[in-house]
Amino acid sequence: MQNTATPTHCPYCALQCGMNLTPTPDGTVEVSERADFPVNRGALCGKGRTAPAVLARNVRLTSPLVRDAGGTLVPASWDEALDRIAGGLRRTRAEHGPDAVGVFGGGGLTNEKAYTLGKFARVVLGTSQIDYNGRFCMSSAAAAGIKAFGLDRGLPFPLEDIPKSGCVILVGSNLAETMPPSLRFFTELKENGGTLIVIDPRRTRTAEQADLHLAPRPGTDLALALGLLHLVIAEGRVDEEYVRERTAGWEDARAAAMAHWPEYVERITGVSVPQLRETVRLFCEPESAMVLTARGPEQQSKGTDTVGAWINLCLATGRAGRPLSGYGCLTGQGNGQGGREHGQKADQLPGYRKLDDPAARRHVAEVWGVDPDSLPGPGRSAYELLDALGTDIRSLLLMASNPVVSAPRAAHVEERIRSLDFLAVCDVVLSETAALADVVLPVTQWAEETGTTTNLEGRVLLRRRAITPPEGVRSDLEVMHELAARLGVEKGFPTDPEEVFEELRRASAGGPADYSGITYGRLAEENGVFWPCPAAQETVEEGEDALLDTPLPDDPARETPTAHPGTPRLFLDRFATPDGRARFVPVSHRATAEEPDDEYPVLLTTGRVVAQYQSGAQTRRVAELNAAAPGPFVEIHPRLAARLGAAEGDPVAVVSRRGRAVAPARITNAIRPDTVFMPFHWPGEGRANSLTNPALDPTSRMPEFKACAVRLEAVEREAAEEGSTGEGSVAEGSVGAGSVGAGSVEREAVSAR
């Protein structure tokens, strides 16, 4: 057994914090600090420190499971399990056609696995029906970024630029709890004399660090951004020269913003006019400033327009594409960035190419050795795919996702999954979704495999294998290799991750997310490389372009081509549009898809707590994390609790048009009186996503997780403890609230270094 420390990265959020792993006698690994990685500089949150707990044999799956004649999942051999999956998928294709087979991936898959999954769906299965849970993460920000800049990369600059900026507006993120090691960048920002403005309907741990906290009503971030732009215009703070030289479409965006005067915006958002004016002053006076968004403004049925409005604010003030300034999105999932770049998304091919682009199809088809016409077209987005299960889609192959807990309108999604003819799941643990499968395959996780991920900065990283997986566990690449062979495709699905990455490099070459100049060797030596990184860079004469995407013809005046350095900072010279100009997109405020009314008078918003991650499938199996965050709760303002007659810890039912959830009350002044908050990590009667609204953004197809209308009901404690249905007797009627909030939501504390 290897006894030296292996440098690698955390399996959880998009920071992808550096860590060292050392094998232990019990077959797992010990985590230690890795100070050389610039994102976390040795700091780790509780999830990162305890990540090896999920490697334990008594926690994770170590044998394939198949459902027997009595309906029970029982251990089986790999050959039997793989044969069953191949048979189920083959049967569905034969009876209903290739699009009756669905594939659902995850933002935790490495780039190699995401790439292979997209190729498997289109080449082996011939289906268009593939998407992934990253659609629920930052798809609205991606869509808005492409509209404005011609390119989507979470942050167009490294995190290290944040402390050097003059002001940062953080919209809908509680990163003190969702990404604890990143808080130091914002602490340093303030220490350097910069200003932090946090926008969130809750006074979170992050908001407590802010110089100015705005608490708008959930679902009104769009109006808030437009109101700020109105004031920028009215106060003469527009950077006219920048707008003239580096942008297009200003007049229409200006007219739209001018319809959102401060008093009107105050009525919509609940944010006072003096606060609006102070925000504009703090943002515009420094030489540099940034706007960073997260799930709060993005997980809305108007999320693309909302992010677009914040981008417009950056463009009007000359902030985008300048040093220490710009718009960025704080990606959530570990490989949320890379996961949508290489083909597991419904409309995309590797390199962030569009599936409906004939040139993109030709390029990728040539790499894959197939006819471009054989590639299916774009398919359904994530929720639409899940909604079609059991009807149009009869079989599903699912990897690294747990939609029974994480999808909106989760009870309906669970019903759809149960109605499938056949379900196969690849996972590390028996998640709530895997428990419904016909076949479950135990697959390797981060410490047991090598592969690349791309963090929120666009920095491609190498995760290294530190230990040998238990006998009976295989990698997702091995699974797809074996299934492809059983379905008649003998070649093209290697099991070695570096071999897959070499093919990915070729497939991405020339695309928006160009990885062709990145190798495993470079990643190991350079601690990551920022894309785009074309295959070669010429050293050219002074005055010529120093970042050429392709080698030039031989010229005695030119030196030997050298490796492209990667691109830590985007847009400093031009934007990724045909004319190099950023695009203003005119947008206007509109209501959420489901506004409060007499029957459902309160707004629910959802989010994370620091001790759990996503659907909790892994973190809920770690004792230390469960001790810090043992279960769901409903965060309620004291005035709302008084009207309900609820005390701290009392069971409260939260009811929407889609379902009912019951959890203990947590009474706090940190939330608006018209809003309640629930974390979404738990299944059962406290499942927050039983309530959420699947109303979709028309562009990104992002569901509206962050705002839906609910009513509250007091529940007798004895009834609440009876079972998992949450159908306790009602002790009190529904309660309403005033009108005032938006942003992301998260809370709970666990130690972080």
CSV table of N, CA, C and O in Angstrom, one decimal, residues 295-378:
chain,number,residue,atom,x,y,z
A,295,ARG,N,-27.1,30.8,-6.6
A,295,ARG,CA,-28.4,30.2,-6.9
A,295,ARG,C,-29.6,31.1,-6.6
A,295,ARG,O,-30.7,31.0,-7.2
A,296,GLY,N,-29.5,32.1,-5.7
A,296,GLY,CA,-30.6,32.9,-5.3
A,296,GLY,C,-31.3,33.6,-6.5
A,296,GLY,O,-32.5,33.4,-6.8
A,297,PRO,N,-30.6,34.4,-7.3
A,297,PRO,CA,-31.2,35.0,-8.5
A,297,PRO,C,-31.3,34.1,-9.7
A,297,PRO,O,-32.1,34.3,-10.6
A,298,GLU,N,-30.6,33.0,-9.7
A,298,GLU,CA,-30.5,32.1,-10.9
A,298,GLU,C,-31.6,31.0,-10.9
A,298,GLU,O,-32.1,30.7,-11.9
A,299,GLN,N,-32.0,30.5,-9.7
A,299,GLN,CA,-33.0,29.5,-9.7
A,299,GLN,C,-34.4,30.1,-9.6
A,299,GLN,O,-35.1,29.9,-8.7
A,300,GLN,N,-34.7,30.8,-10.7
A,300,GLN,CA,-36.0,31.4,-10.8
A,300,GLN,C,-36.5,31.2,-12.3
A,300,GLN,O,-35.7,31.0,-13.2
A,301,SER,N,-37.8,31.3,-12.4
A,301,SER,CA,-38.3,31.2,-13.8
A,301,SER,C,-38.0,32.3,-14.7
A,301,SER,O,-38.3,32.3,-15.9
A,302,LYS,N,-37.3,33.3,-14.1
A,302,LYS,CA,-36.8,34.5,-14.9
A,302,LYS,C,-35.3,34.6,-14.6
A,302,LYS,O,-34.8,35.7,-14.7
A,303,GLY,N,-34.6,33.5,-14.3
A,303,GLY,CA,-33.3,33.6,-13.8
A,303,GLY,C,-32.3,34.2,-14.9
A,303,GLY,O,-31.4,34.9,-14.6
A,304,THR,N,-32.5,33.8,-16.2
A,304,THR,CA,-31.6,34.3,-17.2
A,304,THR,C,-31.7,35.8,-17.3
A,304,THR,O,-30.7,36.5,-17.4
A,305,ASP,N,-33.0,36.4,-17.3
A,305,ASP,CA,-33.1,37.8,-17.4
A,305,ASP,C,-32.6,38.5,-16.1
A,305,ASP,O,-32.0,39.6,-16.2
A,306,THR,N,-32.7,37.8,-15.0
A,306,THR,CA,-32.2,38.4,-13.7
A,306,THR,C,-30.7,38.5,-13.8
A,306,THR,O,-30.2,39.6,-13.5
A,307,VAL,N,-30.0,37.5,-14.2
A,307,VAL,CA,-28.6,37.6,-14.3
A,307,VAL,C,-28.2,38.6,-15.4
A,307,VAL,O,-27.3,39.4,-15.2
A,308,GLY,N,-29.0,38.6,-16.4
A,308,GLY,CA,-28.7,39.6,-17.5
A,308,GLY,C,-28.8,41.0,-17.0
A,308,GLY,O,-28.0,41.9,-17.4
A,309,ALA,N,-29.7,41.3,-16.1
A,309,ALA,CA,-29.8,42.6,-15.5
A,309,ALA,C,-28.6,43.0,-14.7
A,309,ALA,O,-28.1,44.2,-14.7
A,310,TRP,N,-28.0,42.0,-13.9
A,310,TRP,CA,-26.8,42.3,-13.2
A,310,TRP,C,-25.6,42.5,-14.1
A,310,TRP,O,-24.7,43.3,-13.9
A,311,ILE,N,-25.6,41.8,-15.2
A,311,ILE,CA,-24.6,42.0,-16.2
A,311,ILE,C,-24.7,43.4,-16.8
A,311,ILE,O,-23.7,44.1,-17.0
A,312,ASN,N,-25.9,43.8,-17.1
A,312,ASN,CA,-26.1,45.1,-17.7
A,312,ASN,C,-25.5,46.2,-16.7
A,312,ASN,O,-25.0,47.2,-17.2
A,313,LEU,N,-25.7,46.0,-15.4
A,313,LEU,CA,-25.2,47.0,-14.4
A,313,LEU,C,-23.7,47.0,-14.6
A,313,LEU,O,-23.1,48.1,-14.5
A,314,CYS,N,-23.0,45.9,-14.7
A,314,CYS,CA,-21.6,45.8,-14.9
A,314,CYS,C,-21.1,46.5,-16.2
A,314,CYS,O,-20.1,47.3,-16.2
A,315,LEU,N,-21.9,46.3,-17.3
A,315,LEU,CA,-21.5,46.9,-18.5
A,315,LEU,C,-21.7,48.4,-18.5
A,315,LEU,O,-20.8,49.1,-19.0
A,316,ALA,N,-22.8,48.8,-18.0
A,316,ALA,CA,-23.0,50.3,-18.0
A,316,ALA,C,-22.0,51.1,-17.2
A,316,ALA,O,-21.7,52.2,-17.5
A,317,THR,N,-21.4,50.4,-16.2
A,317,THR,CA,-20.4,51.1,-15.3
A,317,THR,C,-19.0,50.8,-15.8
A,317,THR,O,-18.0,51.1,-15.1
A,318,GLY,N,-18.8,50.1,-16.9
A,318,GLY,CA,-17.5,49.8,-17.4
A,318,GLY,C,-16.8,48.8,-16.6
A,318,GLY,O,-15.5,48.8,-16.6
A,319,ARG,N,-17.5,47.8,-16.0
A,319,ARG,CA,-16.8,46.9,-15.0
A,319,ARG,C,-16.3,45.6,-15.7
A,319,ARG,O,-15.4,45.0,-15.3
A,320,ALA,N,-17.0,45.2,-16.7
A,320,ALA,CA,-16.7,43.9,-17.3
A,320,ALA,C,-15.5,43.9,-18.3
A,320,ALA,O,-15.3,44.9,-19.0
A,321,GLY,N,-14.7,42.9,-18.2
A,321,GLY,CA,-13.5,42.9,-19.1
A,321,GLY,C,-12.4,43.9,-18.8
A,321,GLY,O,-11.7,44.3,-19.6
A,322,ARG,N,-12.4,44.3,-17.5
A,322,ARG,CA,-11.3,45.2,-17.0
A,322,ARG,C,-10.7,44.5,-15.8
A,322,ARG,O,-11.3,43.7,-15.1
A,323,PRO,N,-9.4,44.8,-15.5
A,323,PRO,CA,-8.8,44.2,-14.4
A,323,PRO,C,-9.5,44.4,-13.0
A,323,PRO,O,-10.0,45.5,-12.7
A,324,LEU,N,-9.6,43.3,-12.3
A,324,LEU,CA,-10.2,43.3,-10.9
A,324,LEU,C,-11.6,43.7,-10.9
A,324,LEU,O,-12.2,44.1,-9.9
A,325,SER,N,-12.3,43.6,-12.1
A,325,SER,CA,-13.7,43.9,-12.2
A,325,SER,C,-14.4,42.8,-13.0
A,325,SER,O,-13.8,42.0,-13.7
A,326,GLY,N,-15.8,42.9,-13.0
A,326,GLY,CA,-16.5,42.1,-13.9
A,326,GLY,C,-17.7,41.3,-13.2
A,326,GLY,O,-17.9,41.5,-12.0
A,327,TYR,N,-18.4,40.6,-14.1
A,327,TYR,CA,-19.5,39.7,-13.6
A,327,TYR,C,-19.0,38.3,-13.5
A,327,TYR,O,-18.3,37.8,-14.4
A,328,GLY,N,-19.4,37.6,-12.4
A,328,GLY,CA,-19.0,36.2,-12.3
A,328,GLY,C,-20.1,35.4,-11.6
A,328,GLY,O,-20.9,36.0,-10.8
A,329,CYS,N,-20.1,34.1,-11.8
A,329,CYS,CA,-21.1,33.2,-11.1
A,329,CYS,C,-20.4,32.2,-10.3
A,329,CYS,O,-19.3,31.7,-10.7
A,330,LEU,N,-20.8,32.1,-9.0
A,330,LEU,CA,-20.3,31.1,-8.1
A,330,LEU,C,-20.9,29.7,-8.3
A,330,LEU,O,-22.0,29.4,-7.8
A,331,THR,N,-20.3,28.9,-9.2
A,331,THR,CA,-20.8,27.6,-9.5
A,331,THR,C,-20.9,26.8,-8.2
A,331,THR,O,-20.1,26.9,-7.3
A,332,GLY,N,-21.9,25.9,-8.2
A,332,GLY,CA,-22.2,25.1,-7.0
A,332,GLY,C,-21.5,23.8,-6.9
A,332,GLY,O,-20.7,23.5,-6.0
A,333,GLN,N,-21.8,22.9,-7.8
A,333,GLN,CA,-21.4,21.5,-7.8
A,333,GLN,C,-19.9,21.4,-8.1
A,333,GLN,O,-19.3,22.2,-8.8
A,334,GLY,N,-19.3,20.3,-7.6
A,334,GLY,CA,-17.9,20.1,-7.8
A,334,GLY,C,-17.3,20.2,-9.2
A,334,GLY,O,-16.3,20.9,-9.4
A,335,ASN,N,-18.0,19.6,-10.1
A,335,ASN,CA,-17.6,19.8,-11.5
A,335,ASN,C,-18.8,20.4,-12.3
A,335,ASN,O,-19.0,20.0,-13.5
A,336,GLY,N,-19.5,21.3,-11.7
A,336,GLY,CA,-20.6,21.9,-12.4
A,336,GLY,C,-20.2,22.6,-13.7
A,336,GLY,O,-20.9,22.7,-14.6
A,337,GLN,N,-19.0,23.2,-13.7
A,337,GLN,CA,-18.5,23.9,-14.8
A,337,GLN,C,-18.1,22.9,-15.9
A,337,GLN,O,-18.6,22.9,-17.0
A,338,GLY,N,-17.2,22.0,-15.6
A,338,GLY,CA,-16.8,21.0,-16.6
A,338,GLY,C,-17.9,20.1,-17.1
A,338,GLY,O,-17.9,19.6,-18.2
A,339,GLY,N,-18.8,19.8,-16.1
A,339,GLY,CA,-19.9,18.9,-16.4
A,339,GLY,C,-20.8,19.3,-17.6
A,339,GLY,O,-21.4,18.5,-18.2
A,340,ARG,N,-20.9,20.6,-17.8
A,340,ARG,CA,-21.8,21.1,-18.8
A,340,ARG,C,-21.0,21.5,-20.1
A,340,ARG,O,-21.5,22.0,-21.1
A,341,GLU,N,-19.7,21.3,-20.1
A,341,GLU,CA,-18.8,21.7,-21.2
A,341,GLU,C,-18.6,20.5,-22.2
A,341,GLU,O,-18.2,20.8,-23.4
A,342,HIS,N,-18.8,19.3,-21.8
A,342,HIS,CA,-18.3,18.2,-22.6
A,342,HIS,C,-19.4,17.2,-23.0
A,342,HIS,O,-19.0,16.0,-23.4
A,343,GLY,N,-20.6,17.5,-23.0
A,343,GLY,CA,-21.6,16.7,-23.7
A,343,GLY,C,-22.7,16.0,-23.0
A,343,GLY,O,-23.5,15.3,-23.6
A,344,GLN,N,-22.8,16.1,-21.6
A,344,GLN,CA,-23.9,15.4,-20.9
A,344,GLN,C,-25.1,16.3,-20.8
A,344,GLN,O,-26.1,15.9,-20.2
A,345,LYS,N,-25.0,17.5,-21.4
A,345,LYS,CA,-26.2,18.4,-21.4
A,345,LYS,C,-27.0,18.2,-22.7
A,345,LYS,O,-26.4,17.9,-23.7
A,346,ALA,N,-28.3,18.5,-22.6
A,346,ALA,CA,-29.2,18.1,-23.7
A,346,ALA,C,-28.8,18.7,-25.0
A,346,ALA,O,-29.1,18.1,-26.1
A,347,ASP,N,-28.2,19.8,-25.0
A,347,ASP,CA,-28.0,20.5,-26.3
A,347,ASP,C,-26.6,20.8,-26.6
A,347,ASP,O,-26.2,21.6,-27.5
A,348,GLN,N,-25.6,20.0,-26.0
A,348,GLN,CA,-24.2,20.3,-26.2
A,348,GLN,C,-23.4,19.1,-26.5
A,348,GLN,O,-23.7,18.0,-26.2
A,349,LEU,N,-22.3,19.4,-27.3
A,349,LEU,CA,-21.3,18.5,-27.6
A,349,LEU,C,-20.0,19.0,-26.9
A,349,LEU,O,-19.9,20.1,-26.4
A,350,PRO,N,-19.0,18.1,-26.9
A,350,PRO,CA,-17.7,18.5,-26.1
A,350,PRO,C,-17.1,19.8,-26.6
A,350,PRO,O,-17.2,20.2,-27.8
A,351,GLY,N,-16.5,20.5,-25.7
A,351,GLY,CA,-15.9,21.8,-26.0
A,351,GLY,C,-16.9,22.9,-25.9
A,351,GLY,O,-16.6,24.0,-26.4
A,352,TYR,N,-18.0,22.6,-25.3
A,352,TYR,CA,-19.1,23.6,-25.2
A,352,TYR,C,-19.7,24.0,-26.6
A,352,TYR,O,-20.1,25.1,-26.8
A,353,ARG,N,-19.6,23.0,-27.5
A,353,ARG,CA,-20.2,23.2,-28.8
A,353,ARG,C,-21.7,22.9,-28.8
A,353,ARG,O,-22.2,22.2,-28.0
A,354,LYS,N,-22.4,23.6,-29.7
A,354,LYS,CA,-23.8,23.4,-29.8
A,354,LYS,C,-24.2,22.2,-30.6
A,354,LYS,O,-23.7,22.0,-31.7
A,355,LEU,N,-25.1,21.4,-30.2
A,355,LEU,CA,-25.4,20.1,-30.8
A,355,LEU,C,-26.1,20.4,-32.2
A,355,LEU,O,-26.1,19.6,-33.1
A,356,ASP,N,-26.8,21.6,-32.3
A,356,ASP,CA,-27.5,21.8,-33.6
A,356,ASP,C,-26.6,22.6,-34.6
A,356,ASP,O,-27.1,23.1,-35.6
A,357,ASP,N,-25.3,22.8,-34.3
A,357,ASP,CA,-24.4,23.4,-35.2
A,357,ASP,C,-23.7,22.4,-36.1
A,357,ASP,O,-23.0,21.5,-35.6
A,358,PRO,N,-24.0,22.5,-37.4
A,358,PRO,CA,-23.4,21.4,-38.3
A,358,PRO,C,-21.9,21.3,-38.3
A,358,PRO,O,-21.4,20.2,-38.3
A,359,ALA,N,-21.2,22.4,-38.1
A,359,ALA,CA,-19.7,22.3,-38.0
A,359,ALA,C,-19.3,21.6,-36.8
A,359,ALA,O,-18.3,20.8,-36.8
A,360,ALA,N,-20.0,21.9,-35.7
A,360,ALA,CA,-19.7,21.2,-34.4
A,360,ALA,C,-19.9,19.7,-34.5
A,360,ALA,O,-19.1,18.9,-34.1
A,361,ARG,N,-21.0,19.3,-35.2
A,361,ARG,CA,-21.4,17.9,-35.3
A,361,ARG,C,-20.3,17.2,-36.2
A,361,ARG,O,-19.9,16.1,-35.9
A,362,ARG,N,-19.8,17.9,-37.2
A,362,ARG,CA,-18.8,17.3,-38.1
A,362,ARG,C,-17.5,17.1,-37.3
A,362,ARG,O,-16.9,16.0,-37.4
A,363,HIS,N,-17.1,18.1,-36.6
A,363,HIS,CA,-15.9,18.0,-35.8
A,363,HIS,C,-15.9,16.8,-34.8
A,363,HIS,O,-15.0,16.0,-34.8
A,364,VAL,N,-16.9,16.8,-34.0
A,364,VAL,CA,-17.0,15.8,-33.0
A,364,VAL,C,-17.2,14.4,-33.6
A,364,VAL,O,-16.6,13.4,-33.1
A,365,ALA,N,-18.0,14.3,-34.6
A,365,ALA,CA,-18.3,13.0,-35.3
A,365,ALA,C,-17.0,12.5,-35.8
A,365,ALA,O,-16.8,11.2,-35.8
A,366,GLU,N,-16.1,13.3,-36.4
A,366,GLU,CA,-14.8,12.8,-36.9
A,366,GLU,C,-14.0,12.3,-35.8
A,366,GLU,O,-13.3,11.2,-35.9
A,367,VAL,N,-14.0,12.9,-34.6
A,367,VAL,CA,-13.2,12.4,-33.5
A,367,VAL,C,-13.8,11.1,-33.0
A,367,VAL,O,-13.0,10.2,-32.7
A,368,TRP,N,-15.1,11.0,-33.0
A,368,TRP,CA,-15.7,9.7,-32.6
A,368,TRP,C,-15.8,8.6,-33.6
A,368,TRP,O,-16.1,7.5,-33.3
A,369,GLY,N,-15.5,9.0,-34.9
A,369,GLY,CA,-15.5,8.0,-36.0
A,369,GLY,C,-16.9,7.6,-36.4
A,369,GLY,O,-17.1,6.4,-36.7
A,370,VAL,N,-17.8,8.5,-36.3
A,370,VAL,CA,-19.2,8.2,-36.7
A,370,VAL,C,-19.7,9.2,-37.8
A,370,VAL,O,-19.0,10.3,-38.0
A,371,ASP,N,-20.8,8.9,-38.4
A,371,ASP,CA,-21.4,9.8,-39.4
A,371,ASP,C,-22.1,11.0,-38.6
A,371,ASP,O,-22.9,10.7,-37.7
A,372,PRO,N,-21.8,12.2,-39.0
A,372,PRO,CA,-22.5,13.4,-38.3
A,372,PRO,C,-24.0,13.2,-38.2
A,372,PRO,O,-24.7,13.6,-37.3
A,373,ASP,N,-24.6,12.7,-39.3
A,373,ASP,CA,-26.0,12.5,-39.4
A,373,ASP,C,-26.6,11.5,-38.4
A,373,ASP,O,-27.8,11.5,-38.1
A,374,SER,N,-25.7,10.7,-37.9
A,374,SER,CA,-26.1,9.7,-36.9
A,374,SER,C,-26.3,10.2,-35.5
A,374,SER,O,-27.0,9.6,-34.7
A,375,LEU,N,-25.8,11.4,-35.3
A,375,LEU,CA,-25.9,12.0,-33.9
A,375,LEU,C,-27.3,12.6,-33.8
A,375,LEU,O,-27.8,13.4,-34.6
A,376,PRO,N,-28.0,12.2,-32.7
A,376,PRO,CA,-29.4,12.8,-32.5
A,376,PRO,C,-29.3,14.3,-32.2
A,376,PRO,O,-28.2,14.8,-31.9
A,377,GLY,N,-30.4,15.0,-32.3
A,377,GLY,CA,-30.5,16.4,-32.0
A,377,GLY,C,-30.6,16.7,-30.5
A,377,GLY,O,-30.5,15.8,-29.7
A,378,PRO,N,-30.9,17.9,-30.2
A,378,PRO,CA,-31.1,18.3,-28.8
A,378,PRO,C,-32.3,17.6,-28.2
A,378,PRO,O,-33.3,17.4,-28.8
